[in-house]
Short mmCIF file of C-alpha atoms in Angstrom, two decimals:
data_model
loop_
_atom_site.label_atom_id
_atom_site.label_comp_id
_atom_site.label_asym_id
_atom_site.label_seq_id
_atom_site.Cartn_x
_atom_site.Cartn_y
_atom_site.Cartn_z
CA VAL A 1 -31.86 6.56 45.75
CA ASN A 2 -33.52 5.54 49.02
CA VAL A 3 -31.27 7.19 51.62
CA SER A 4 -32.09 4.84 54.49
CA SER A 5 -31.60 1.71 52.30
CA THR A 6 -28.22 3.00 51.12
CA PHE A 7 -27.24 3.69 54.73
CA ILE A 8 -28.24 0.15 55.77
CA VAL A 9 -26.23 -1.40 52.92
CA LEU A 10 -23.11 0.64 53.80
CA CYS A 11 -23.39 -0.39 57.46
CA ALA A 12 -23.93 -4.01 56.43
CA LEU A 13 -20.85 -4.28 54.18
CA PRO A 14 -18.49 -5.36 56.99
CA LEU A 15 -20.99 -8.04 58.09
CA LEU A 16 -21.45 -9.33 54.54
CA LYS A 17 -17.75 -10.24 54.41
CA TRP A 18 -18.45 -12.79 57.14
CA ARG A 19 -20.09 -16.08 56.09
CA PHE A 20 -23.00 -15.80 58.51
CA GLY A 21 -23.15 -12.01 58.60
CA TRP A 22 -26.43 -12.10 56.71
CA VAL A 23 -28.04 -13.85 59.69
CA VAL A 24 -27.10 -10.93 61.95
CA ILE A 25 -28.52 -8.47 59.40
CA TRP A 26 -31.76 -10.47 59.17
CA ILE A 27 -32.15 -10.50 62.97
CA LEU A 28 -31.55 -6.74 63.20
CA VAL A 29 -33.97 -5.89 60.36
CA THR A 30 -36.69 -8.24 61.69
CA THR A 31 -36.36 -6.89 65.23
CA GLY A 32 -36.49 -3.30 63.98
CA SER A 33 -39.59 -4.03 61.90
CA PHE A 34 -41.34 -5.57 64.92
CA LEU A 35 -40.46 -2.64 67.22
CA LEU A 36 -41.61 -0.14 64.60
CA ASN A 37 -45.00 -1.82 64.38
CA LEU A 38 -45.58 -1.83 68.16
CA ASP A 39 -46.53 1.85 67.96
CA PRO A 40 -45.65 3.10 64.47
CA TYR A 41 -47.22 6.54 64.91
CA MET A 42 -45.14 7.32 67.99
CA VAL A 43 -41.93 5.96 66.44
CA GLN A 44 -42.38 7.78 63.14
CA THR A 45 -43.33 10.99 64.96
CA MET A 46 -40.07 10.80 66.93
CA PHE A 47 -38.08 9.82 63.82
CA PRO A 48 -39.82 11.44 60.81
CA TRP A 49 -37.12 10.24 58.40
CA LEU A 50 -38.56 6.73 58.81
CA ALA A 51 -41.89 7.90 57.37
CA ALA A 52 -40.16 9.76 54.55
CA SER A 53 -38.00 6.79 53.59
CA SER A 54 -40.96 4.40 53.57
CA GLY A 55 -43.09 6.68 51.40
CA GLU A 56 -45.63 7.29 54.17
CA VAL A 57 -47.09 10.71 54.93
CA LEU A 58 -47.46 11.09 58.68
CA GLY A 59 -48.25 14.24 60.53
CA GLY A 60 -51.29 15.62 62.22
CA ALA A 61 -53.08 16.60 65.38
CA ALA A 62 -55.38 14.89 67.82
CA PHE A 63 -58.77 14.29 66.24
CA PRO A 64 -61.17 16.98 67.53
CA ASN A 65 -63.51 15.78 70.25
CA THR A 66 -65.85 18.69 69.54
CA SER A 67 -67.59 20.03 66.46
CA PHE A 68 -65.28 21.07 63.65
CA VAL A 69 -65.82 22.96 60.42
CA VAL A 70 -64.96 21.77 56.91
CA THR A 71 -65.01 24.33 54.10
CA HIS A 72 -65.60 23.00 50.59
CA ASP A 73 -65.75 24.27 47.01
CA PHE A 74 -64.00 27.53 47.91
CA PRO A 75 -62.02 29.04 45.04
CA PRO A 76 -58.34 29.71 45.79
CA LEU A 77 -57.80 32.50 48.32
CA LEU A 78 -55.60 35.41 47.28
CA GLU A 79 -52.86 35.71 49.88
CA ASP A 80 -52.29 39.41 49.32
CA SER A 81 -54.08 41.77 46.91
CA SER A 82 -50.77 43.48 46.12
CA ALA A 83 -49.48 40.15 44.80
CA CYS A 84 -51.36 40.75 41.54
CA LYS A 85 -48.49 42.99 40.43
CA GLY A 86 -46.16 40.02 40.30
CA PHE A 87 -48.62 37.18 39.93
CA SER A 88 -47.59 33.59 40.56
CA THR A 89 -49.32 30.50 41.89
CA ASP A 90 -47.50 31.07 45.20
CA THR A 91 -49.91 33.95 45.91
CA TRP A 92 -52.85 31.54 46.38
CA LEU A 93 -53.99 29.63 49.44
CA SER A 94 -56.32 26.66 49.59
CA GLY A 95 -59.73 27.57 50.97
CA ASN A 96 -60.89 23.97 51.39
CA ARG A 97 -59.66 23.18 54.88
CA ILE A 98 -60.59 21.71 58.25
CA PHE A 99 -61.03 24.23 61.06
CA HIS A 100 -60.61 23.11 64.69
CA GLU A 101 -62.53 24.78 67.51
CA VAL A 102 -60.67 27.27 69.68
CA THR A 103 -63.70 29.01 71.20
CA ALA A 104 -67.42 28.93 70.42
CA ASP A 105 -66.98 31.56 67.70
CA ALA A 106 -63.36 30.99 66.61
CA TYR A 107 -61.84 28.10 64.63
CA THR A 108 -58.39 27.60 63.11
CA THR A 109 -56.56 25.26 60.73
CA LYS A 110 -53.89 22.80 61.93
CA ASP A 111 -52.91 21.22 58.61
CA GLU A 112 -49.82 21.31 56.39
CA ASN A 113 -51.25 23.64 53.73
CA ARG A 114 -49.64 26.99 53.01
CA GLY A 115 -50.99 29.72 55.24
CA LYS A 116 -52.74 29.29 58.59
CA LEU A 117 -56.36 30.49 58.49
CA TRP A 118 -58.89 31.58 61.11
CA LEU A 119 -62.67 31.29 60.91
CA ASN A 120 -64.29 33.83 63.23
CA GLN A 121 -67.72 35.30 63.79
CA THR A 122 -67.54 39.08 63.60
CA ARG A 123 -69.39 41.50 65.84
CA GLN A 124 -71.81 42.16 62.98
CA GLY A 125 -72.81 38.48 63.02
CA GLN A 126 -71.07 37.43 59.81
CA TRP A 127 -68.58 34.57 59.66
CA ALA A 128 -65.24 35.46 58.08
CA ILE A 129 -62.02 33.70 57.11
CA TYR A 130 -58.86 35.64 57.96
CA SER A 131 -55.13 35.11 57.81
CA PRO A 132 -53.09 35.71 61.00
CA LYS A 133 -52.06 39.04 59.44
CA GLY A 134 -55.68 40.15 59.53
CA ILE A 135 -56.26 39.87 55.77
CA LEU A 136 -59.91 39.11 54.97
CA HIS A 137 -60.19 36.24 52.47
CA ALA A 138 -63.87 35.34 52.64
CA GLU A 139 -67.02 36.31 54.52
CA SER A 140 -70.58 35.08 54.70
CA VAL A 141 -73.31 37.14 53.08
CA GLU A 142 -75.85 36.40 55.83
CA LYS A 143 -75.58 37.15 59.53
CA ALA A 144 -76.22 34.78 62.44
CA PRO A 145 -76.78 35.08 66.19
CA PRO A 146 -73.55 34.82 68.22
CA GLY A 147 -72.36 31.23 68.74
CA ARG A 148 -75.01 29.72 66.43
CA LEU A 149 -72.71 27.31 64.58
CA SER A 150 -75.55 25.36 62.95
CA SER A 151 -76.50 28.37 60.82
CA LEU A 152 -73.01 28.39 59.27
CA GLY A 153 -73.85 25.46 57.01
CA ARG A 154 -76.70 27.37 55.30
CA MET A 155 -74.78 30.54 54.44
CA THR A 156 -73.60 31.82 51.07
CA TRP A 157 -70.13 33.27 50.71
CA LYS A 158 -68.09 36.00 49.08
CA VAL A 159 -64.50 34.98 48.40
CA ASN A 160 -61.79 37.45 47.37
CA ALA A 161 -64.57 40.11 47.47
CA LYS A 162 -66.51 38.26 44.76
CA PRO A 163 -69.58 35.98 45.01
CA ALA A 164 -68.66 32.30 45.28
CA PRO A 165 -71.89 30.40 44.53
CA TRP A 166 -70.40 26.93 45.11
CA ALA A 167 -68.60 27.70 48.37
CA GLY A 168 -70.06 26.08 51.45
CA VAL A 169 -69.39 24.79 54.94
CA THR A 170 -70.10 21.44 56.61
CA ILE A 171 -70.29 20.97 60.37
CA ARG A 172 -68.94 17.62 61.61
CA ASP A 173 -69.40 16.22 65.13
CA GLY A 174 -66.03 14.95 66.27
CA HIS A 175 -67.34 13.78 69.65
CA TYR A 176 -70.02 11.58 68.08
CA LEU A 177 -67.55 9.93 65.71
CA THR A 178 -64.97 9.34 68.45
CA GLU A 179 -67.56 7.76 70.74
CA ALA A 180 -68.91 5.58 67.91
CA LEU A 181 -65.39 4.31 67.17
CA GLN A 182 -64.69 3.60 70.84
CA GLN A 183 -68.01 1.79 71.34
CA GLN A 184 -67.63 -0.39 68.25
CA SER A 185 -64.05 -1.26 69.18
CA LYS A 186 -64.96 -2.40 72.70
CA GLN A 187 -68.18 -4.26 71.86
CA HIS A 188 -67.10 -6.10 68.71
CA GLY A 189 -63.32 -6.14 68.68
CA GLY A 190 -62.31 -6.14 72.33
CA LEU A 191 -59.89 -3.34 71.46
CA GLN A 192 -58.96 -0.22 73.40
CA ILE A 193 -58.35 2.91 71.33
CA LYS A 194 -55.47 4.86 72.87
CA ARG A 195 -55.71 7.89 70.60
CA VAL A 196 -57.36 9.10 67.39
CA ILE A 197 -55.15 11.16 65.07
CA LEU A 198 -56.24 13.33 62.14
CA ASN A 199 -53.50 12.71 59.57
CA ASN A 200 -52.84 15.77 57.40
CA VAL A 201 -52.37 14.53 53.85
CA GLY A 202 -54.94 16.61 51.94
CA HIS A 203 -52.27 19.02 50.70
CA VAL A 204 -50.49 16.29 48.72
CA MET A 205 -53.11 13.66 47.81
CA THR A 206 -56.80 12.84 47.49
CA HIS A 207 -56.36 9.23 48.69
CA MET A 208 -58.69 8.34 51.58
CA ASN A 209 -57.74 5.94 54.35
CA ALA A 210 -58.32 5.03 57.98
CA VAL A 211 -55.82 2.83 59.77
CA PHE A 212 -55.52 0.92 63.06
CA MET A 213 -51.85 1.17 64.07
CA GLY A 214 -49.99 -0.98 66.57
CA LEU A 215 -49.80 -4.64 67.57
CA ASP A 216 -51.11 -4.24 71.13
CA ALA A 217 -54.91 -4.55 71.26
CA SER A 218 -55.01 -2.59 74.53
CA SER A 219 -53.49 0.58 73.06
CA ALA A 220 -54.34 0.99 69.38
CA THR A 221 -53.92 4.24 67.48
CA VAL A 222 -56.57 5.16 64.92
CA LEU A 223 -55.25 7.27 62.06
CA LEU A 224 -57.96 9.10 60.08
CA TYR A 225 -56.82 10.82 56.89
CA ASP A 226 -58.19 14.37 56.62
CA THR A 227 -59.22 13.52 53.05
CA LEU A 228 -62.09 11.51 54.57
CA PHE A 229 -63.75 14.83 55.41
CA LEU A 230 -62.68 17.07 52.52
CA GLN A 231 -64.86 17.48 49.46
CA SER A 232 -65.01 19.50 46.26
CA ARG A 233 -66.98 19.74 43.03
CA GLY A 234 -63.65 19.82 41.20
CA ALA A 235 -62.75 22.37 38.53
CA GLN A 236 -66.32 23.67 38.32
CA ALA A 237 -66.19 25.08 41.85
CA ASN A 238 -63.01 27.13 41.43
CA SER A 239 -63.71 28.64 38.01
CA ASP A 240 -65.96 31.54 39.06
CA SER A 241 -63.66 33.67 41.19
CA THR A 242 -60.18 33.15 39.75
CA ASP A 243 -60.18 36.38 37.73
CA VAL A 244 -59.14 38.50 40.72
CA CYS A 245 -55.91 39.53 39.02
CA GLY A 246 -57.55 40.18 35.66
CA MET A 247 -57.34 36.57 34.61
CA THR A 248 -59.95 34.88 32.48
CA PRO A 249 -62.48 32.92 34.54
CA GLU A 250 -60.79 29.55 34.02
CA PRO A 251 -60.00 27.12 36.83
CA LEU A 252 -56.46 27.22 38.22
CA TRP A 253 -56.39 23.43 38.27
CA HIS A 254 -58.47 20.48 37.15
CA SER A 255 -59.27 18.08 39.97
CA PRO A 256 -61.70 15.19 40.32
CA LYS A 257 -64.95 15.58 42.18
CA LEU A 258 -64.34 14.69 45.81
CA VAL A 259 -67.05 13.53 48.20
CA ALA A 260 -66.48 13.27 51.95
CA LEU A 261 -67.41 10.07 53.77
CA THR A 262 -70.26 10.07 56.28
CA ASP A 263 -69.72 9.13 59.93
CA GLU A 264 -71.40 5.75 59.30
CA GLU A 265 -69.03 5.04 56.40
CA ILE A 266 -65.98 5.95 58.49
CA VAL A 267 -67.18 3.68 61.32
CA ALA A 268 -67.57 0.85 58.77
CA VAL A 269 -64.02 1.41 57.51
CA ILE A 270 -62.74 1.31 61.10
CA GLY A 271 -64.70 -1.93 61.54
CA HIS A 272 -62.63 -3.33 58.67
CA GLU A 273 -59.42 -2.21 60.41
CA MET A 274 -60.65 -3.80 63.65
CA GLY A 275 -60.88 -7.09 61.78
CA HIS A 276 -57.17 -6.88 61.01
CA CYS A 277 -56.37 -6.44 64.72
CA LYS A 278 -58.82 -9.11 65.94
CA PHE A 279 -57.42 -11.76 63.58
CA LEU A 280 -53.80 -10.68 64.25
CA HIS A 281 -53.17 -9.88 60.60
CA PRO A 282 -50.33 -7.41 61.37
CA VAL A 283 -48.51 -10.07 63.40
CA LYS A 284 -49.02 -12.73 60.71
CA LEU A 285 -47.79 -10.34 58.02
CA LEU A 286 -44.71 -9.55 60.12
CA ILE A 287 -43.95 -13.28 60.41
CA ALA A 288 -44.44 -13.73 56.66
CA GLN A 289 -42.28 -10.70 55.98
CA ALA A 290 -39.56 -12.06 58.28
CA SER A 291 -39.63 -15.30 56.28
CA VAL A 292 -39.25 -13.35 53.04
CA PHE A 293 -36.37 -11.37 54.53
CA PHE A 294 -34.72 -14.65 55.56
CA VAL A 295 -34.80 -15.95 51.99
CA LYS A 296 -33.54 -12.66 50.53
CA PHE A 297 -30.72 -12.19 53.03
CA ALA A 298 -29.70 -15.85 52.67
CA ALA A 299 -29.39 -15.28 48.92
CA LEU A 300 -27.45 -12.07 49.59
CA GLY A 301 -25.10 -13.89 51.97
CA TRP A 302 -24.50 -16.67 49.45
CA ALA A 303 -23.82 -14.19 46.62
CA THR A 304 -21.32 -12.15 48.65
CA THR A 305 -19.38 -15.04 50.25
CA HIS A 306 -19.40 -18.00 47.85
CA PRO A 307 -16.15 -18.08 45.80
CA ILE A 308 -17.85 -19.29 42.61
CA VAL A 309 -20.31 -16.39 42.23
CA GLY A 310 -17.94 -13.62 41.09
CA PRO A 311 -16.00 -15.62 38.43
CA ALA A 312 -19.23 -17.26 37.20
CA PHE A 313 -20.50 -13.85 36.14
CA GLY A 314 -17.29 -12.54 34.59
CA PHE A 315 -15.56 -10.94 37.58
CA ALA A 316 -11.84 -11.55 37.93
CA LEU A 317 -12.01 -12.36 41.63
CA PRO A 318 -14.82 -13.11 44.07
CA SER A 319 -15.64 -10.21 46.41
CA VAL A 320 -18.45 -8.65 48.39
CA TYR A 321 -18.94 -6.03 45.68
CA SER A 322 -19.26 -8.53 42.84
CA GLY A 323 -21.72 -10.48 44.99
CA LEU A 324 -23.77 -7.34 45.60
CA PHE A 325 -23.87 -6.70 41.85
CA VAL A 326 -25.06 -10.25 41.12
CA TYR A 327 -27.67 -10.07 43.87
CA GLN A 328 -28.98 -6.62 42.90
CA TRP A 329 -29.34 -7.27 39.17
CA ILE A 330 -29.95 -11.02 38.90
CA LEU A 331 -31.18 -12.61 42.14
CA ALA A 332 -33.20 -9.78 43.74
CA PRO A 333 -35.66 -9.17 40.84
CA SER A 334 -36.66 -12.84 40.67
CA LEU A 335 -36.90 -13.20 44.45
CA SER A 336 -38.97 -10.03 44.73
CA LEU A 337 -41.39 -11.24 42.06
CA PHE A 338 -42.18 -14.49 43.87
CA THR A 339 -41.83 -13.44 47.52
CA GLN A 340 -43.03 -9.83 47.50
CA ASN A 341 -45.27 -9.41 44.45
CA ILE A 342 -46.94 -12.82 44.55
CA PHE A 343 -46.66 -14.39 48.03
CA LEU A 344 -46.94 -11.38 50.38
CA GLN A 345 -49.52 -9.55 48.28
CA ALA A 346 -51.66 -12.68 47.94
CA LEU A 347 -51.57 -13.04 51.73
CA SER A 348 -52.47 -9.36 52.11
CA ARG A 349 -55.46 -9.70 49.76
CA LEU A 350 -56.65 -12.72 51.76
CA PHE A 351 -56.47 -10.67 54.97
CA GLU A 352 -58.33 -7.76 53.36
CA ASN A 353 -61.23 -10.02 52.39
CA SER A 354 -61.30 -11.45 55.92
CA ALA A 355 -61.40 -7.92 57.43
CA ASP A 356 -64.24 -6.95 55.06
CA ASP A 357 -66.24 -9.97 56.23
CA PHE A 358 -65.66 -9.02 59.88
CA SER A 359 -66.90 -5.43 59.38
CA ALA A 360 -69.95 -6.67 57.46
CA SER A 361 -70.74 -9.18 60.22
CA ILE A 362 -71.10 -6.38 62.81
CA SER A 363 -74.28 -5.04 61.20
CA GLU A 364 -76.00 -4.54 57.87
CA THR A 365 -75.37 -0.80 58.30
CA ASN A 366 -71.64 -1.50 58.47
CA ALA A 367 -71.78 -3.69 55.36
CA LYS A 368 -73.62 -1.04 53.35
CA GLY A 369 -71.37 1.69 54.70
CA LEU A 370 -68.28 -0.26 53.68
CA ILE A 371 -69.62 -0.76 50.15
CA SER A 372 -70.36 2.94 49.68
CA SER A 373 -67.05 4.00 51.28
CA LEU A 374 -65.01 1.65 49.07
CA ASN A 375 -66.78 2.99 46.01
CA GLN A 376 -66.22 6.60 47.06
CA MET A 377 -62.57 6.03 47.91
CA ALA A 378 -62.00 4.59 44.45
CA GLU A 379 -63.83 7.50 42.82
CA ASN A 380 -61.84 10.11 44.75
CA SER A 381 -58.52 8.41 44.03
CA LEU A 382 -59.39 7.71 40.36
CA ASP A 383 -58.63 4.02 40.93
CA ASP A 384 -59.47 1.27 38.46
CA LYS A 385 -62.27 -0.63 40.20
CA ARG A 386 -61.82 -3.80 38.14
CA PRO A 387 -58.24 -4.34 37.00
CA THR A 388 -57.32 -7.54 35.21
CA ARG A 389 -56.66 -10.66 37.29
CA LEU A 390 -53.00 -10.64 36.24
CA SER A 391 -52.54 -7.02 37.26
CA GLU A 392 -54.18 -7.73 40.62
CA LEU A 393 -51.94 -10.78 41.14
CA LEU A 394 -48.69 -8.91 40.48
CA TYR A 395 -49.28 -5.35 41.67
CA HIS A 396 -52.17 -5.11 44.15
CA SER A 397 -51.92 -5.63 47.91
CA HIS A 398 -55.72 -5.20 48.13
CA PRO A 399 -58.44 -6.98 46.16
CA SER A 400 -60.00 -4.78 43.49
CA THR A 401 -62.75 -2.46 44.70
CA GLY A 402 -65.33 -3.99 42.37
CA ARG A 403 -64.71 -7.54 43.60
CA ARG A 404 -64.76 -6.44 47.23
CA MET A 405 -68.10 -4.71 46.67
CA ASP A 406 -69.50 -7.84 45.00
CA ALA A 407 -68.43 -9.99 47.98
CA LEU A 408 -69.95 -7.55 50.47
CA THR A 409 -73.23 -7.48 48.54
CA LYS A 410 -73.37 -11.28 48.83
CA SER A 411 -72.71 -10.94 52.57
CA ILE A 412 -75.69 -8.58 52.92
CA ASP A 413 -77.92 -11.04 51.05
CA ALA A 414 -76.80 -13.80 53.42
CA LEU A 415 -77.61 -11.79 56.56
#
């Protein structure tokens, strides 16, 4: 049961006994929805239960404005060698993480995965991954001059004291990406980016996304999912070093192949999000949603106050509770089908196509970057790129990936 929805219904019961109580509820819900969308990241950071109740995963740190390190294809890290005596999956840590710069030769994780990790360059010149307890999890085979971060991407690694042929490191330039986002926003969208947040979701999903949050064009928040930068060869990469505790060399899990997006692809995705802000899509969706709420709450008010509703469906006497039953099981499913599944999602798909066109109009590079990013997002999330038209009509708030790519290809040909 959705806790927040149950709480709202319980608070609304006294109002539903009044003939026009549903109007008050509609005003309160619509106002709350508008305030939440003014700066949703700030609001949901202050009140995390809002994110949990809406199914969103919010949480992260400021996007690094310096170089940062992304490890990929590392087999699971053994938390403690003594844990082999009582082996369980809780003894493993993820080695595929994002490391933020602390000093020129020290980086650390700031995500929601189990176990904080440090990436340091030792006095001998090797790079090593440690836990805060000083446990060595991985180290590079080669040595490098002090502070030479560029050499880190060419090194081979030993993980859990065993060779890890697939393990590698990618260096990403956070300053370049931040500046590219700011420049594109000012030149083509007339938008001011207030902050860029790295949203930590890689521990629970592989879904990629980048979002412009807020209704005020002068103070937008850009939310970049950390999955945009994470990558893995899948089960193949973690099958070589998982026999630390005498296990057979089989992968601990089977995951899809993940490929990180390039800076150009991320900029193209942000261009798409800029289109939403420039054409006021969030505001228009809020107005449409308020209209849908009006219809639903009007039906709820009628069901809970009209004297004919209860007896018409077999209840002895009309009451708020019989009206709630009729609304929940008879009226709400039909209303949701036509207002939520068909009307709002059709409007959302229309806005998505419009935002795609805007990003593609910025440059041919953006158009190509958006095509490749859409394709990669679908691959990483194992999405169906071409669902049936009926499925798209009823269940999809976005046009199918395949049809979006076809439309963007036509846009490139027209440039």
